[in-house]
PDB file of C-alpha atoms and ligand atoms in Angstrom:
ATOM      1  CA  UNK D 590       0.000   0.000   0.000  1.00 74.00           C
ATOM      2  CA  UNK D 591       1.101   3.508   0.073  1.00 86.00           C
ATOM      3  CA  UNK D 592       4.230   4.160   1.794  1.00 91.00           C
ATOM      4  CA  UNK D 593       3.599   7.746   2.292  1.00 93.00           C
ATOM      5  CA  UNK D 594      -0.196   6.685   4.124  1.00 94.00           C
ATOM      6  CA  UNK D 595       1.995   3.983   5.756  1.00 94.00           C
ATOM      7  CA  UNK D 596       4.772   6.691   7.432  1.00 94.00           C
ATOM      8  CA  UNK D 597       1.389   8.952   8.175  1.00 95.00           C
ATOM      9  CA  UNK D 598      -0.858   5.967  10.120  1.00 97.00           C
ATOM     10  CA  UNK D 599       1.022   3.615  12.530  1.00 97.00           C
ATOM     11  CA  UNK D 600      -0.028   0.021  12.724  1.00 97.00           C
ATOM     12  CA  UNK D 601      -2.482   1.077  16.230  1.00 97.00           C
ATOM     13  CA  UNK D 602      -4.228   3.563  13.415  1.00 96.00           C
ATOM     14  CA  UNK D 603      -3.196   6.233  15.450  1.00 96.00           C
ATOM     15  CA  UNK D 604      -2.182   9.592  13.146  1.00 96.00           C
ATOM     16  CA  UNK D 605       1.682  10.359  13.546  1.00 96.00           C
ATOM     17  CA  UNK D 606       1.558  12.979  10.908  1.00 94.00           C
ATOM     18  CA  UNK D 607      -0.917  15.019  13.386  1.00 96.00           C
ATOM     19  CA  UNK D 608       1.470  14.428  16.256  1.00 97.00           C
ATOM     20  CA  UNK D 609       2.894  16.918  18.058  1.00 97.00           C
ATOM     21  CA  UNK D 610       6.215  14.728  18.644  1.00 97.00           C
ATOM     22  CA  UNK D 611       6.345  14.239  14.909  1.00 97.00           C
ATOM     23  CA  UNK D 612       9.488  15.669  12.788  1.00 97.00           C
ATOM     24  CA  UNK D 613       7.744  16.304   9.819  1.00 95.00           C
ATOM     25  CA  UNK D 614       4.210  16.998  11.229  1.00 96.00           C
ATOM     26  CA  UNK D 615       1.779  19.755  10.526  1.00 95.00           C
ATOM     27  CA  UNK D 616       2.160  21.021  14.218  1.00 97.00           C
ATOM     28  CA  UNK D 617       6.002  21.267  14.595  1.00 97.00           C
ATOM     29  CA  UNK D 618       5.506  22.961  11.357  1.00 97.00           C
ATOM     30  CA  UNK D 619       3.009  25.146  11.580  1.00 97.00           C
ATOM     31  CA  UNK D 620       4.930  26.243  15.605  1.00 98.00           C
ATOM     32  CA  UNK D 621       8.335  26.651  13.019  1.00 98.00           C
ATOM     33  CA  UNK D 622       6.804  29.256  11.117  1.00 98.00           C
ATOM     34  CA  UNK D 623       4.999  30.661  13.821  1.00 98.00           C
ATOM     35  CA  UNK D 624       8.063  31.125  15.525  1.00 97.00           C
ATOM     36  CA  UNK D 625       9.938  32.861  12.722  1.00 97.00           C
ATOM     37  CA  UNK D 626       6.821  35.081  11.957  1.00 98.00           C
ATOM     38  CA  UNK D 627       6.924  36.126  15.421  1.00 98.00           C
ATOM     39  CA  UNK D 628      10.866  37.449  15.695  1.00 97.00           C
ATOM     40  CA  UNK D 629      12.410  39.507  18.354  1.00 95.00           C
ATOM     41  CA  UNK D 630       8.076  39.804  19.589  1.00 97.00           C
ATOM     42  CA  UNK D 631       9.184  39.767  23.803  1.00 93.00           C
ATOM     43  CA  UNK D 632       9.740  43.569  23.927  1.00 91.00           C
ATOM     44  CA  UNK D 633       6.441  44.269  22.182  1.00 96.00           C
ATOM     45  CA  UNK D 634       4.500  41.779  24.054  1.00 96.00           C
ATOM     46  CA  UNK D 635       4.937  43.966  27.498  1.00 95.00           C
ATOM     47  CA  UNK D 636       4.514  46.937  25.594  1.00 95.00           C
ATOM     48  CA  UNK D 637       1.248  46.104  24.624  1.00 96.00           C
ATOM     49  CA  UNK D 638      -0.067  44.608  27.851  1.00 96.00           C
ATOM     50  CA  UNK D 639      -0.229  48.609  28.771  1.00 95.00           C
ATOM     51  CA  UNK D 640      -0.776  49.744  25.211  1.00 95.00           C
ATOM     52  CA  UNK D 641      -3.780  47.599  24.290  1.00 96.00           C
ATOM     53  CA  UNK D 642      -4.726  47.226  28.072  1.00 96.00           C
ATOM     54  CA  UNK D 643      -4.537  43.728  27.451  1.00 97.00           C
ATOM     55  CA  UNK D 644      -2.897  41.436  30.199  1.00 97.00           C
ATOM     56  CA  UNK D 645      -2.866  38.405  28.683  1.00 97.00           C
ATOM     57  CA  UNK D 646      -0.069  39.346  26.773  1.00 98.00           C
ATOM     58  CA  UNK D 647       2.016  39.103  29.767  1.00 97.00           C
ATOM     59  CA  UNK D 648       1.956  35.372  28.644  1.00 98.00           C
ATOM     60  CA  UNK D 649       3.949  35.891  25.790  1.00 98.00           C
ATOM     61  CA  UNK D 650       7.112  34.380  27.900  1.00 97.00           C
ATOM     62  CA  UNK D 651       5.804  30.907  28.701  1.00 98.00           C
ATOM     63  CA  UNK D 652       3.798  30.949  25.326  1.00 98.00           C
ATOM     64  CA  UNK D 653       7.631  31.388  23.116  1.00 97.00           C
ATOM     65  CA  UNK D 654       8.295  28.315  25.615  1.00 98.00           C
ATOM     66  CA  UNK D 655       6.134  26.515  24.456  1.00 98.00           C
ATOM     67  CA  UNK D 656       5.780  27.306  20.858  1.00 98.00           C
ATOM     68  CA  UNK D 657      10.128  26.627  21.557  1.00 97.00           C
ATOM     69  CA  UNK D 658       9.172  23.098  22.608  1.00 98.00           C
ATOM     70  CA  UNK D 659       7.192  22.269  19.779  1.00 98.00           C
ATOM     71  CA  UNK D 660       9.568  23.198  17.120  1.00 98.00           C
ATOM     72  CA  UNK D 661      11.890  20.611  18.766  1.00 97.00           C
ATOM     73  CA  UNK D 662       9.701  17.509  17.914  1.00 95.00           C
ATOM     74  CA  UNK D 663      12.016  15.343  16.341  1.00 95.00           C
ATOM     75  CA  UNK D 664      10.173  11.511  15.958  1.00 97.00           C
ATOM     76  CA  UNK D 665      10.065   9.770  12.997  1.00 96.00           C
ATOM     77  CA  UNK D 666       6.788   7.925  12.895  1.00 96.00           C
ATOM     78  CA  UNK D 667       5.772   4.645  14.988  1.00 96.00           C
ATOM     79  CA  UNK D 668       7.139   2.214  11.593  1.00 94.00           C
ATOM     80  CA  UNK D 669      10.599   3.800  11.855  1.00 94.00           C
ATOM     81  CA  UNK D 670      11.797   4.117  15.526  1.00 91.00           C
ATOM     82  CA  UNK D 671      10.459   3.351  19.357  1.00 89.00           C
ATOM     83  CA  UNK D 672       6.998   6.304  19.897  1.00 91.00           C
ATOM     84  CA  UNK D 673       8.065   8.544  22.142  1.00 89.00           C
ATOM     85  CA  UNK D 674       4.789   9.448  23.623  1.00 91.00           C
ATOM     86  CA  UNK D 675       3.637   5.343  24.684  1.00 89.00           C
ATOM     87  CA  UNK D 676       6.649   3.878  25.926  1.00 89.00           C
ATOM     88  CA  UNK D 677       4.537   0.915  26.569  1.00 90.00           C
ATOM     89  CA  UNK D 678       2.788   0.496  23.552  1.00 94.00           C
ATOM     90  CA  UNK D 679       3.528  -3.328  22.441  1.00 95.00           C
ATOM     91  CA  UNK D 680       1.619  -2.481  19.224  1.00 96.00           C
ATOM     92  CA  UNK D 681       4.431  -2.122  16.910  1.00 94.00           C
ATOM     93  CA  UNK D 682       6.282  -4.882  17.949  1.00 94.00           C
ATOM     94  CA  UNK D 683       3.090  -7.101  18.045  1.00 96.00           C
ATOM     95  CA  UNK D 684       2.695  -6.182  14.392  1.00 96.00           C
ATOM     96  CA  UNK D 685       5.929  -7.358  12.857  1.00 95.00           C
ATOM     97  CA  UNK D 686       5.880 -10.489  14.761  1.00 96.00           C
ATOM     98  CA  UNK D 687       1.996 -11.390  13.367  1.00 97.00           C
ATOM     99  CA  UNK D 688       3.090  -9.839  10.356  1.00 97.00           C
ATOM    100  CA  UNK D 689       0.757  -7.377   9.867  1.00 97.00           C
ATOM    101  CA  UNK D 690       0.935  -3.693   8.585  1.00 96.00           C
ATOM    102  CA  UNK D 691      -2.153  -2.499  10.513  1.00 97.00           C
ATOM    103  CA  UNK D 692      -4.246  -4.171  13.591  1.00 98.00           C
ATOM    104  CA  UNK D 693      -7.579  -4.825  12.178  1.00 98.00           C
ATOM    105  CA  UNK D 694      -5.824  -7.028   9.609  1.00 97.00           C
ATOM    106  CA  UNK D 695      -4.923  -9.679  12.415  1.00 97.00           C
ATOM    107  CA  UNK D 696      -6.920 -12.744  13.309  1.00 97.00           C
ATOM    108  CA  UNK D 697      -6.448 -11.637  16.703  1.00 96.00           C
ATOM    109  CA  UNK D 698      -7.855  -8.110  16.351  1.00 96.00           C
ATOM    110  CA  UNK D 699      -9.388  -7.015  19.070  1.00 96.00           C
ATOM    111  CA  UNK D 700      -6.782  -8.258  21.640  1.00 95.00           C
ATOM    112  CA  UNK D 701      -5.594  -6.603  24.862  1.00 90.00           C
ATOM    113  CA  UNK D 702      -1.970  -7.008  23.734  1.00 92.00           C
ATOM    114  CA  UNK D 703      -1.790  -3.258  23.090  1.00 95.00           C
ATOM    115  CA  UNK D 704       0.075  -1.917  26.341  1.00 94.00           C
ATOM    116  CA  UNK D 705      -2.519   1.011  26.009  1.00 94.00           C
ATOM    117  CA  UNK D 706      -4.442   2.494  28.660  1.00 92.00           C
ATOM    118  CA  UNK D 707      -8.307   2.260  28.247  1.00 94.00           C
ATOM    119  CA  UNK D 708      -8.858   5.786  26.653  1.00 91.00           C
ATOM    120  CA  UNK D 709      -6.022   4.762  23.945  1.00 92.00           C
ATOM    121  CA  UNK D 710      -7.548   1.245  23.606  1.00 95.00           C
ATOM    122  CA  UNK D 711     -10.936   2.106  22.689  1.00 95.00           C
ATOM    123  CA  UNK D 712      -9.938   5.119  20.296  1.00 94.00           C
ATOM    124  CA  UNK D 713      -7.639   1.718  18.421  1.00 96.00           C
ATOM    125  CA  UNK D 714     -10.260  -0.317  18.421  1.00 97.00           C
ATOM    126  CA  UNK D 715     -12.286   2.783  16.582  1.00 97.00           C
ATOM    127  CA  UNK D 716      -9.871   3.207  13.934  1.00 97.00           C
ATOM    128  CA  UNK D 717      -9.004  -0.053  13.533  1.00 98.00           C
ATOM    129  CA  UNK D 718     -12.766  -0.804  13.276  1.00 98.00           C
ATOM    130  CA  UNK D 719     -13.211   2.241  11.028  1.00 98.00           C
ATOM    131  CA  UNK D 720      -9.978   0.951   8.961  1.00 98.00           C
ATOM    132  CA  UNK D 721     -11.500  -2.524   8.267  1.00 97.00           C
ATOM    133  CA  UNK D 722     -14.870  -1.346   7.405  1.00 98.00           C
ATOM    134  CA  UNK D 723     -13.424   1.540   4.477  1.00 97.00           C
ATOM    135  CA  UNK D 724      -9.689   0.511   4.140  1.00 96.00           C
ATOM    136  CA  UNK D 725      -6.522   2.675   5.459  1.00 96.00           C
ATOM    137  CA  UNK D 726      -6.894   4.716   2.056  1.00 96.00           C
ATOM    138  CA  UNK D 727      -9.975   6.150   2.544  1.00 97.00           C
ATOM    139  CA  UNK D 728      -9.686   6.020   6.156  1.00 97.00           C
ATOM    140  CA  UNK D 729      -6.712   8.276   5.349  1.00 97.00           C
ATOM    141  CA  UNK D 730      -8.427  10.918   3.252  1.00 96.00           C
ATOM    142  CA  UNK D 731     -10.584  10.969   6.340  1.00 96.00           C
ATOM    143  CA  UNK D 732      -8.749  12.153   9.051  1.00 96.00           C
ATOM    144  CA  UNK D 733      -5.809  13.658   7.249  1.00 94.00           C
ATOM    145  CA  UNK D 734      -6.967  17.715   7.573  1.00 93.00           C
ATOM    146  CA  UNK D 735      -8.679  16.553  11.105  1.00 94.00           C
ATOM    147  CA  UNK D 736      -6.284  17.045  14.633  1.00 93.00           C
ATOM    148  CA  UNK D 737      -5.703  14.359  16.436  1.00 89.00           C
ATOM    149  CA  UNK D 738      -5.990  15.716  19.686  1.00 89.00           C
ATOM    150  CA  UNK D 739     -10.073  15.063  19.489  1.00 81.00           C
ATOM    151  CA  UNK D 740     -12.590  14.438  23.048  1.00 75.00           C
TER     152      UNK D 740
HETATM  153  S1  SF4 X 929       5.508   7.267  16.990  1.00 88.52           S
HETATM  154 FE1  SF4 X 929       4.442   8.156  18.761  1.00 88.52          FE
HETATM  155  S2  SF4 X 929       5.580  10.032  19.257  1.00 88.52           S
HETATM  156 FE2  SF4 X 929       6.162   9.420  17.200  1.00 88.52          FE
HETATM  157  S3  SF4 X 929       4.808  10.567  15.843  1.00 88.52           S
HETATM  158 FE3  SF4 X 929       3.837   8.550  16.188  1.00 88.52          FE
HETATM  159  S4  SF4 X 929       2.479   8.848  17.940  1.00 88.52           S
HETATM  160 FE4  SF4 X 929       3.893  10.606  17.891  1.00 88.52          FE
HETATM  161  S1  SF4 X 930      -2.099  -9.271  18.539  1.00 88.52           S
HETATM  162 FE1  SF4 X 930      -3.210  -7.370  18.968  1.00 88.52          FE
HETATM  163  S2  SF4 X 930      -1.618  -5.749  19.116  1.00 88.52           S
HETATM  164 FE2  SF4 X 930      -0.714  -7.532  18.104  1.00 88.52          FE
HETATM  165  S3  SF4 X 930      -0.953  -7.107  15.894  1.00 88.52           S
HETATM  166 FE3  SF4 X 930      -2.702  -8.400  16.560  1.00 88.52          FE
HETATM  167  S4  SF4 X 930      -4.317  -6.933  17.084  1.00 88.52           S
HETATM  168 FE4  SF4 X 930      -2.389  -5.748  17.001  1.00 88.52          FE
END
């Protein structure tokens, strides 16, 4: 199938091109930019908490922080090295040994061999669910301009 779908969609289903921790992500990206658009933006920031009478500027400090951290997201996707966010995910590993690109294609799908905590679980079983029923393709073009970080 398509390798580029494949380095976007980890075997769980879970979207590592929506990830914050992900190198070539929208959201390191977008922070990149963000952070070049914004410059030398400290000075101004406390001049405009009196000039606009706005206070929340005063955030601007822990906000460049922040936006720092997020430029620094350096994984490469769950099929090329260890995910940095669930260090006890067993998903990847299960995978390759059942031999499978993607959950829902093994005969042991659902299975509590995931190492995920409930919340995690039932959003895998979802996709996976959601995978099976359209395919990764389309399941793709579904959630590829959608955030991951969803209630
Ligand atoms: S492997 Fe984990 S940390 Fe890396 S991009 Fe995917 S979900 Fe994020
Ligand atoms: S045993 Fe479970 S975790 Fe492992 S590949 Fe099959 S469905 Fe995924």
């Amino acid at each position: 199938m398509n390798t580029f779908i494949k380095s976007r969609l980890a075997p769980c289903g879970l979207h590592c091109g929506k990830c914050f921790a992900f190198a070539d992500g929208d959201i390191r990206r977008d922070a990149e930019n963000l952070r070049r658009s914004l410059g030398d933006f400290d000075a101004y920031a406390l001049r405009f908490v009196g000039m606009l009478n706005e206070p929340r500027f005063r955030a601007y400090p822990d906000f460049r922080e922040f936006l720092q951290l997020l430029t620094e997201s350096s994984c490469r996707g769950c099929r090329e090295e260890q995910c940095k966010l669930f260090r006890g995910c067993k998903v990847r590993a299960c995978s390759e040994a059942h031999g499978v690109d993607f959950c829902f294609r093994c005969p042991e799908f659902p299975c509590r061999n995931t190492g995920f905590d409930e919340h995690l679980y039932v959003r895998h079983v979802a996709i996976n669910e959601r995978m099976r029923e359209i395919g990764p393709e389309a399941y793709y073009e579904e959630v590829r301009d959608l955030p991951r970080y969803r209630k």
